[in-house]
PDB file of C-alpha atoms in Angstrom:
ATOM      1  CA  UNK A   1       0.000   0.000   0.000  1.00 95.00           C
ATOM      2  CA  UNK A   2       1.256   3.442  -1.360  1.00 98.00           C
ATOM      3  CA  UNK A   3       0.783   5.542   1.804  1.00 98.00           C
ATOM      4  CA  UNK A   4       2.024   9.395   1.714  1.00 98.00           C
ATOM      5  CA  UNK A   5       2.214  11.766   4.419  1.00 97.00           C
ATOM      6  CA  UNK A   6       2.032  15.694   3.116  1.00 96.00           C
ATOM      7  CA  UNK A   7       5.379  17.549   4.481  1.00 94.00           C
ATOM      8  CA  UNK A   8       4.954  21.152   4.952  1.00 89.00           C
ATOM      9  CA  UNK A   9       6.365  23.129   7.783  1.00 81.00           C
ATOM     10  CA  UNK A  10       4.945  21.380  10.778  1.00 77.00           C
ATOM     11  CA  UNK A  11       6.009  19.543  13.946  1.00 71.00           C
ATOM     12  CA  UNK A  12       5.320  15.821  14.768  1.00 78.00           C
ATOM     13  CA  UNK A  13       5.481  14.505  10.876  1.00 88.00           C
ATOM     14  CA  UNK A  14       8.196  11.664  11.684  1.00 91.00           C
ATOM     15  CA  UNK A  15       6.350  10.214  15.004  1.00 93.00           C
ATOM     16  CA  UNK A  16       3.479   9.607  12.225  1.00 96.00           C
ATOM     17  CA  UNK A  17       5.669   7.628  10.115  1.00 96.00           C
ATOM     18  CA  UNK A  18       7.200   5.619  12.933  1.00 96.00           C
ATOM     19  CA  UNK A  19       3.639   4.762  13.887  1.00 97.00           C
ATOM     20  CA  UNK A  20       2.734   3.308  10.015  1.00 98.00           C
ATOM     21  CA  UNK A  21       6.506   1.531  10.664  1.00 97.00           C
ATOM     22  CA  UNK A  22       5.184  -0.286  13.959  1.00 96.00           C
ATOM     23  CA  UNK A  23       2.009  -0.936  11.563  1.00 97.00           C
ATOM     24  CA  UNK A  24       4.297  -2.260   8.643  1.00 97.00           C
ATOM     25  CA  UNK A  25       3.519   0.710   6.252  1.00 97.00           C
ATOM     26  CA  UNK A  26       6.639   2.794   4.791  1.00 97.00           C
ATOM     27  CA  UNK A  27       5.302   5.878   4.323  1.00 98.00           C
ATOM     28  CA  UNK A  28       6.918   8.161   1.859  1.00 97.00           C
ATOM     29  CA  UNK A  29       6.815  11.619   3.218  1.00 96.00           C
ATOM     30  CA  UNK A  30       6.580  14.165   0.574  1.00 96.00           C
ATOM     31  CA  UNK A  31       5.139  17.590  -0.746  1.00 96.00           C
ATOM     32  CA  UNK A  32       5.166  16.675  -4.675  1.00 96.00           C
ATOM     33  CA  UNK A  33       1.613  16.921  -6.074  1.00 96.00           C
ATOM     34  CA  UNK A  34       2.357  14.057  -8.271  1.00 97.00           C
ATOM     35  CA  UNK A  35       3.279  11.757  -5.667  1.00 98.00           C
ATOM     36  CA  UNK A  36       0.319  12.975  -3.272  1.00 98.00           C
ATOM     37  CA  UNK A  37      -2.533  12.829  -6.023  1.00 98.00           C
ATOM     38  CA  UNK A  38      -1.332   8.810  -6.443  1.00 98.00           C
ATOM     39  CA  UNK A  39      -0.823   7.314  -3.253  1.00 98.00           C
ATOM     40  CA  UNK A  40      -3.390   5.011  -2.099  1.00 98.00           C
ATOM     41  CA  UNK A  41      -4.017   7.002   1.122  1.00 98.00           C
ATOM     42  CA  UNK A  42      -2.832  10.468   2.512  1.00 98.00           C
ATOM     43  CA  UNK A  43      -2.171  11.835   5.962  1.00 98.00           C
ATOM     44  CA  UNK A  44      -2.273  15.213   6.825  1.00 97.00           C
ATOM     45  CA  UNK A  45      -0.946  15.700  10.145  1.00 95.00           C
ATOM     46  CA  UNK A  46       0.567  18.761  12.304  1.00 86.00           C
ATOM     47  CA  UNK A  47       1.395  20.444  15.198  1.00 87.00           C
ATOM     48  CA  UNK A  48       2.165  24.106  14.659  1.00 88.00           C
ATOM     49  CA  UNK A  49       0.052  27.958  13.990  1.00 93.00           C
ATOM     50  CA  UNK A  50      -2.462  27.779  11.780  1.00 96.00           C
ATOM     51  CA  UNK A  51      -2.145  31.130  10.029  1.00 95.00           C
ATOM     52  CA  UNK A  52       1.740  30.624   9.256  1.00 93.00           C
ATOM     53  CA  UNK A  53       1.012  27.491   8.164  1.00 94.00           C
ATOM     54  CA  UNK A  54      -1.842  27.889   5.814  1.00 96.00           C
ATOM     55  CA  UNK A  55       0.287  31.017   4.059  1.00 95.00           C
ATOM     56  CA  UNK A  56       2.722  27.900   3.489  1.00 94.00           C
ATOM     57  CA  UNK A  57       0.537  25.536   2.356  1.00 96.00           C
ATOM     58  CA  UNK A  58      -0.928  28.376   0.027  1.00 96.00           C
ATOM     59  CA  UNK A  59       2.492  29.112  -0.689  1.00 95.00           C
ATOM     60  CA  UNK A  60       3.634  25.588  -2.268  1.00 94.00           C
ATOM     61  CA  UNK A  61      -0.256  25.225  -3.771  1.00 95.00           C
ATOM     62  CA  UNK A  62      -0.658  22.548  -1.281  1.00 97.00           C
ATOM     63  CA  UNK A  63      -4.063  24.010  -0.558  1.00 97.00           C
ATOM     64  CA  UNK A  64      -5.828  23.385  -3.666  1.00 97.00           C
ATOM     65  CA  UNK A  65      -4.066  19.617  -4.025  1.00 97.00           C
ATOM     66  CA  UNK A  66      -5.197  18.424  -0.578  1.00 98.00           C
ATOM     67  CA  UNK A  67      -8.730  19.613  -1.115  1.00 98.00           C
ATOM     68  CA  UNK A  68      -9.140  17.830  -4.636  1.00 98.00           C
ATOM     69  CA  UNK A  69      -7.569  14.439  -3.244  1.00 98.00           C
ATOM     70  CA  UNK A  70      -9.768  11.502  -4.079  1.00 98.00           C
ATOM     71  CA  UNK A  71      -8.653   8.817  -1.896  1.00 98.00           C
ATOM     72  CA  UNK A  72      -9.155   8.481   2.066  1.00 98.00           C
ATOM     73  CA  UNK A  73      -7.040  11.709   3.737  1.00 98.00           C
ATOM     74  CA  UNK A  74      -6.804  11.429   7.199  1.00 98.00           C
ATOM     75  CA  UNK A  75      -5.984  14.854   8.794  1.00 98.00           C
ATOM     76  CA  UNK A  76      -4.249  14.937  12.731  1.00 97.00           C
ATOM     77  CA  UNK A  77      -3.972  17.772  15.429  1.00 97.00           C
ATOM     78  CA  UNK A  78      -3.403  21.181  13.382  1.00 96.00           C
ATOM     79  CA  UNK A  79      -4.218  18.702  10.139  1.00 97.00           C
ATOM     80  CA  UNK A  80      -7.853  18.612  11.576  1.00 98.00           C
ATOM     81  CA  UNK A  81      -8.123  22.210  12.578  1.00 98.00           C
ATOM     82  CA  UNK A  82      -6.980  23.589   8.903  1.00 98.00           C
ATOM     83  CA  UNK A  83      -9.559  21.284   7.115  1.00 98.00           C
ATOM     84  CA  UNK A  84     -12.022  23.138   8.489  1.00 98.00           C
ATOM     85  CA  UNK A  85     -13.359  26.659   7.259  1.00 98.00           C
ATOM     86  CA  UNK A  86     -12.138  29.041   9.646  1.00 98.00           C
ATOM     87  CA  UNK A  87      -9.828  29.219  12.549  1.00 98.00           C
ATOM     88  CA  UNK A  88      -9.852  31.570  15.504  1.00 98.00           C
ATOM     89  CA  UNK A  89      -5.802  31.266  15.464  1.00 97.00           C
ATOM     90  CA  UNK A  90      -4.258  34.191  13.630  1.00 97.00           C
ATOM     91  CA  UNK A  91      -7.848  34.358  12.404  1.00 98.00           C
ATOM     92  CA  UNK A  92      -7.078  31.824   9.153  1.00 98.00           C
ATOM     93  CA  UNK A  93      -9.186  30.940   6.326  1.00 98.00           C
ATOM     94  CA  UNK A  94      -8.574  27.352   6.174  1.00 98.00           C
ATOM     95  CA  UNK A  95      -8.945  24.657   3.114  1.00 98.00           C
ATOM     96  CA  UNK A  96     -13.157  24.875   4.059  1.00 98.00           C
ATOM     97  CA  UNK A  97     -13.688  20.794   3.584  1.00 98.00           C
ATOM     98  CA  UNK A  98     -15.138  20.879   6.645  1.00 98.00           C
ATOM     99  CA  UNK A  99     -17.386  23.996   6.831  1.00 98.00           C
ATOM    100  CA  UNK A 100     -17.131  24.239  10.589  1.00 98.00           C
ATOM    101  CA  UNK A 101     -15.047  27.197  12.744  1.00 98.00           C
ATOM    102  CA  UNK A 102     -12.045  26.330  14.924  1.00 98.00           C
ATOM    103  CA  UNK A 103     -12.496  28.266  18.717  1.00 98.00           C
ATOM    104  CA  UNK A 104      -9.650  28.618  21.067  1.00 98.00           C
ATOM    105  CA  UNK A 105     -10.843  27.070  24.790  1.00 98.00           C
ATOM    106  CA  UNK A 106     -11.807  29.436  27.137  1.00 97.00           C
ATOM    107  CA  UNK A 107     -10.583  27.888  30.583  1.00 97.00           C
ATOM    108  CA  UNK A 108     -14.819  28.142  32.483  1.00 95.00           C
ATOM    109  CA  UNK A 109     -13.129  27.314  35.980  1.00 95.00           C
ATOM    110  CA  UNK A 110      -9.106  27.422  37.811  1.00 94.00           C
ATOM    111  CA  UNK A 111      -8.751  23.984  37.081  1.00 93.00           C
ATOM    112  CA  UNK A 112      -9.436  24.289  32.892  1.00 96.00           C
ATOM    113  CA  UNK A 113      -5.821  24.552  31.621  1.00 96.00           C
ATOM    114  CA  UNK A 114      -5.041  25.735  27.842  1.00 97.00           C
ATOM    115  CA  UNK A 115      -3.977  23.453  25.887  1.00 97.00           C
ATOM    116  CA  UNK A 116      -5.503  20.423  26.899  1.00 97.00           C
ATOM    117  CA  UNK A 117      -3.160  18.059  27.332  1.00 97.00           C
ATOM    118  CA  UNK A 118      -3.255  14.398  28.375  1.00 97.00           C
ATOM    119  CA  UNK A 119      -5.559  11.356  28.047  1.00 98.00           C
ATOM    120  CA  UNK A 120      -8.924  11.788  27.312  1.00 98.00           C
ATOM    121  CA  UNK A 121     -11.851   9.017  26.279  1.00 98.00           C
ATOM    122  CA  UNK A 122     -13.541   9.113  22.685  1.00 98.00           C
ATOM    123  CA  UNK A 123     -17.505   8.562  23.046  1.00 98.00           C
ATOM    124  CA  UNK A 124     -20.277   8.547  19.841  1.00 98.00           C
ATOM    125  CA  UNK A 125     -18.166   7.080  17.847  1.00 98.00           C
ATOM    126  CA  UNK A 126     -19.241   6.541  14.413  1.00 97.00           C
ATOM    127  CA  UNK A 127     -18.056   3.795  11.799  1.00 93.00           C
ATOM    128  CA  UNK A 128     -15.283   4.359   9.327  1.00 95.00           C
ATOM    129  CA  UNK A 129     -11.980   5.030  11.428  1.00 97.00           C
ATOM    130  CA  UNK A 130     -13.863   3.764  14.784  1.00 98.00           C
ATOM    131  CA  UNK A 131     -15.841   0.690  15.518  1.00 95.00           C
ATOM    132  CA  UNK A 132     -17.957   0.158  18.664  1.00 95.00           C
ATOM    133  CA  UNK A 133     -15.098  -1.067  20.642  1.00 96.00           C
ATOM    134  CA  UNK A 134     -13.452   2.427  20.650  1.00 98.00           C
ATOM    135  CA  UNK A 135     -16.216   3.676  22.535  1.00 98.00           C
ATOM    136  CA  UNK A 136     -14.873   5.195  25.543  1.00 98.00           C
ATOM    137  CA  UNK A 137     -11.197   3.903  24.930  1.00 98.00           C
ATOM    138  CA  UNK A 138      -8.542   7.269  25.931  1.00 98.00           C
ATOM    139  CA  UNK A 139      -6.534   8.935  23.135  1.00 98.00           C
ATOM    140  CA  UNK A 140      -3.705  11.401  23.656  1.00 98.00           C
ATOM    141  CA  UNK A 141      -4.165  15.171  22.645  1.00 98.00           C
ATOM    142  CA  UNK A 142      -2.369  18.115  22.926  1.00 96.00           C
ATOM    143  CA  UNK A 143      -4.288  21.619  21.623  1.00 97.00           C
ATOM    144  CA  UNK A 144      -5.541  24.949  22.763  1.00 97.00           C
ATOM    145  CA  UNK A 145      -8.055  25.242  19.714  1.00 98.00           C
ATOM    146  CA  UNK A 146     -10.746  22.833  19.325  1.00 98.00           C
ATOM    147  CA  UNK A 147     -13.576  22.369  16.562  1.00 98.00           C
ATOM    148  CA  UNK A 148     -17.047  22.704  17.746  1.00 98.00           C
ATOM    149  CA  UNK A 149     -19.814  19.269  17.453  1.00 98.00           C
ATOM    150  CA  UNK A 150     -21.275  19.508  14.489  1.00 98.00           C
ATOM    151  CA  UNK A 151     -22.831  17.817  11.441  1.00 98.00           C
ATOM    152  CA  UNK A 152     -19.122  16.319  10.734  1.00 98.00           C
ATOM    153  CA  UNK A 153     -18.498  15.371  14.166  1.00 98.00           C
ATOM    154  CA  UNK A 154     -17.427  11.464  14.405  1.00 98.00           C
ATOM    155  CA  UNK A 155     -16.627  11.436  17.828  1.00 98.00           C
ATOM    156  CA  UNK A 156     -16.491  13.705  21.056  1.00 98.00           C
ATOM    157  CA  UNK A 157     -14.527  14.505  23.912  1.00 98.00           C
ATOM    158  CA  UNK A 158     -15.417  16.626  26.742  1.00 97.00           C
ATOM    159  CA  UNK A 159     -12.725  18.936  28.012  1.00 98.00           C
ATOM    160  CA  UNK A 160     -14.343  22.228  29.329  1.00 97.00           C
ATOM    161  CA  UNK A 161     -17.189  21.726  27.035  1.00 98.00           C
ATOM    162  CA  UNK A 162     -18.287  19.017  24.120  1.00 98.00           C
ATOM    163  CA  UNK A 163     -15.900  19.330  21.285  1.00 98.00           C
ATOM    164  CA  UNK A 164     -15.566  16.893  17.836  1.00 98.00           C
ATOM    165  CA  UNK A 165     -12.312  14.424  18.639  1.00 98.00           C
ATOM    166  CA  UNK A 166     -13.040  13.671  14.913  1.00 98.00           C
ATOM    167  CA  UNK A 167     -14.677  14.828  12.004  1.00 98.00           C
ATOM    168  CA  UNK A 168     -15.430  12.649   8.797  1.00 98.00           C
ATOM    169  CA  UNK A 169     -16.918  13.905   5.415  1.00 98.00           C
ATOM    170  CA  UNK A 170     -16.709  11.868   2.294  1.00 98.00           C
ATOM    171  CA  UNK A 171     -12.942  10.561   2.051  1.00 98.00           C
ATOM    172  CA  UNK A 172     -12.019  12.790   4.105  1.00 98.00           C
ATOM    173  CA  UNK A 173     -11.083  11.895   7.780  1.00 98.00           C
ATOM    174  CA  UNK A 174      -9.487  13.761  10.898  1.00 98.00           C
ATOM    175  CA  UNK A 175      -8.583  13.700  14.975  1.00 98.00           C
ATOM    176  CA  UNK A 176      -8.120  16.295  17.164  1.00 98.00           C
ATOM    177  CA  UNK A 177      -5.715  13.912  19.120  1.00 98.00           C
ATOM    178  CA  UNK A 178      -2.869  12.313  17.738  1.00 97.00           C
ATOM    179  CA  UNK A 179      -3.564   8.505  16.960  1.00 98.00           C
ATOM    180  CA  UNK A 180      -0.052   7.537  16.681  1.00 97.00           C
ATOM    181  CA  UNK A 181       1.053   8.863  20.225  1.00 96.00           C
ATOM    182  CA  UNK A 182      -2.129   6.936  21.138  1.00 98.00           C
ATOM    183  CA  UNK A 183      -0.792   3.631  21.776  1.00 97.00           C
ATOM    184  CA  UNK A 184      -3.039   0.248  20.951  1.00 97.00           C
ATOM    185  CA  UNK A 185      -5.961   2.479  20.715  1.00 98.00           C
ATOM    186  CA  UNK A 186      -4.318   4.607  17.797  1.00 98.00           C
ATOM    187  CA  UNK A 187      -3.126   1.711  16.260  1.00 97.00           C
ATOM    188  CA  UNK A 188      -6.614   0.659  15.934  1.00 98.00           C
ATOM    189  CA  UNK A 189      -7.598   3.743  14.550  1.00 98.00           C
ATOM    190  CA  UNK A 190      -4.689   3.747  11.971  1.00 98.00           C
ATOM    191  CA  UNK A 191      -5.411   0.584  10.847  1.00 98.00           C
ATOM    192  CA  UNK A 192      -8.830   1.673  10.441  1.00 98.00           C
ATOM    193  CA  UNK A 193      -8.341   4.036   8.042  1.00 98.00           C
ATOM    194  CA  UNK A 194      -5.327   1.930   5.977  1.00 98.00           C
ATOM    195  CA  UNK A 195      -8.014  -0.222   5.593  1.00 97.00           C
ATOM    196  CA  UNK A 196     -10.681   2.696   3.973  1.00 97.00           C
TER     197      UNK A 196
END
């Protein structure tokens, strides 16, 4: 299986590929359209800003390739958050697959900390990268930004309020945490989708 993962300026692209290793995938990381627009699956993943990031992505024309992609994209972390329309940091227009806003947590109470970091469960979890077994298993996540539950939302974590762990919309696929720092329970979920 031809997997790619998109390179662009972002943290946390190499633990991604180590977890498709531990899965037997060798991912080819790469930013060439060509190679992108043919692999049999693409991930999308990031930690970084999302306005700095989206002028890069602009920048390279990454943009318009990852929204045309055919095949099963699976977007992590800062991935997630610029699939969506709109995002509250740097105030960035995003790539709008998901049309859906990105909010920065307000901490409600002394013990709300920004970002949420840490182990949290996964619950209304809907088929394609979950099954019913994931319901209420913990994933790791690490963000100050979250994306509101809405019509996309696959499944949802509570951390100061409701948010969408996970989005899903045609081939297109995404977590707010990070699957492959996730341990059995992100393997799962990568296996899941290598298997879209």
């Amino acid at each position: 299986m031809d997997v790619a993962i998109i390179k662009y300026n972002a943290g946390n692209i190499y633990s991604v590929s180590y977890a498709l290793k531990r899965l037997g995938i060798e991912a080819t990381i790469t930013a060439d359209p060509e190679l992108l627009c043919k692999a049999d699956k693409v991930i999308f993943p990031g930690v970084g800003e999302a306005q700095t990031t989206m002028e890069h992505l602009k920048e390279h024309k990454l943009d318009a390739i990852i929204k045309g992609l055919k095949q099963p994209v699976l977007g992590i972390c800062l991935g997630m958050q610029l699939m969506c329309r709109h995002s509250e940091e740097g105030d960035a227009d995003c790539l709008g697959i998901f049309d859906t806003e990105v909010k920065r947590f307000i901490p409600q109470q002394h013990a709300d900390k920004v970002p949420h970091m840490g182990w949290n469960t996964i619950t209304d979890v809907k088929d394609g990268l979950f099954n019913k077994q994931l319901e209420n298993k913990f994933v790791y996540f690490v963000h100050s930004y979250y994306v509101p539950v809405n019509k996309y939302t696959a499944a949802t974590t509570e951390y100061i309020l409701p948010f969408s762990a996970s989005l899903h919309k045609d081939n297109f696929y995404a977590t707010q945490f990070h699957p492959e720092k996730s341990g059995s329970v992100g393997e799962v979920i990568l296996s899941n989708f290598l298997k879209l």
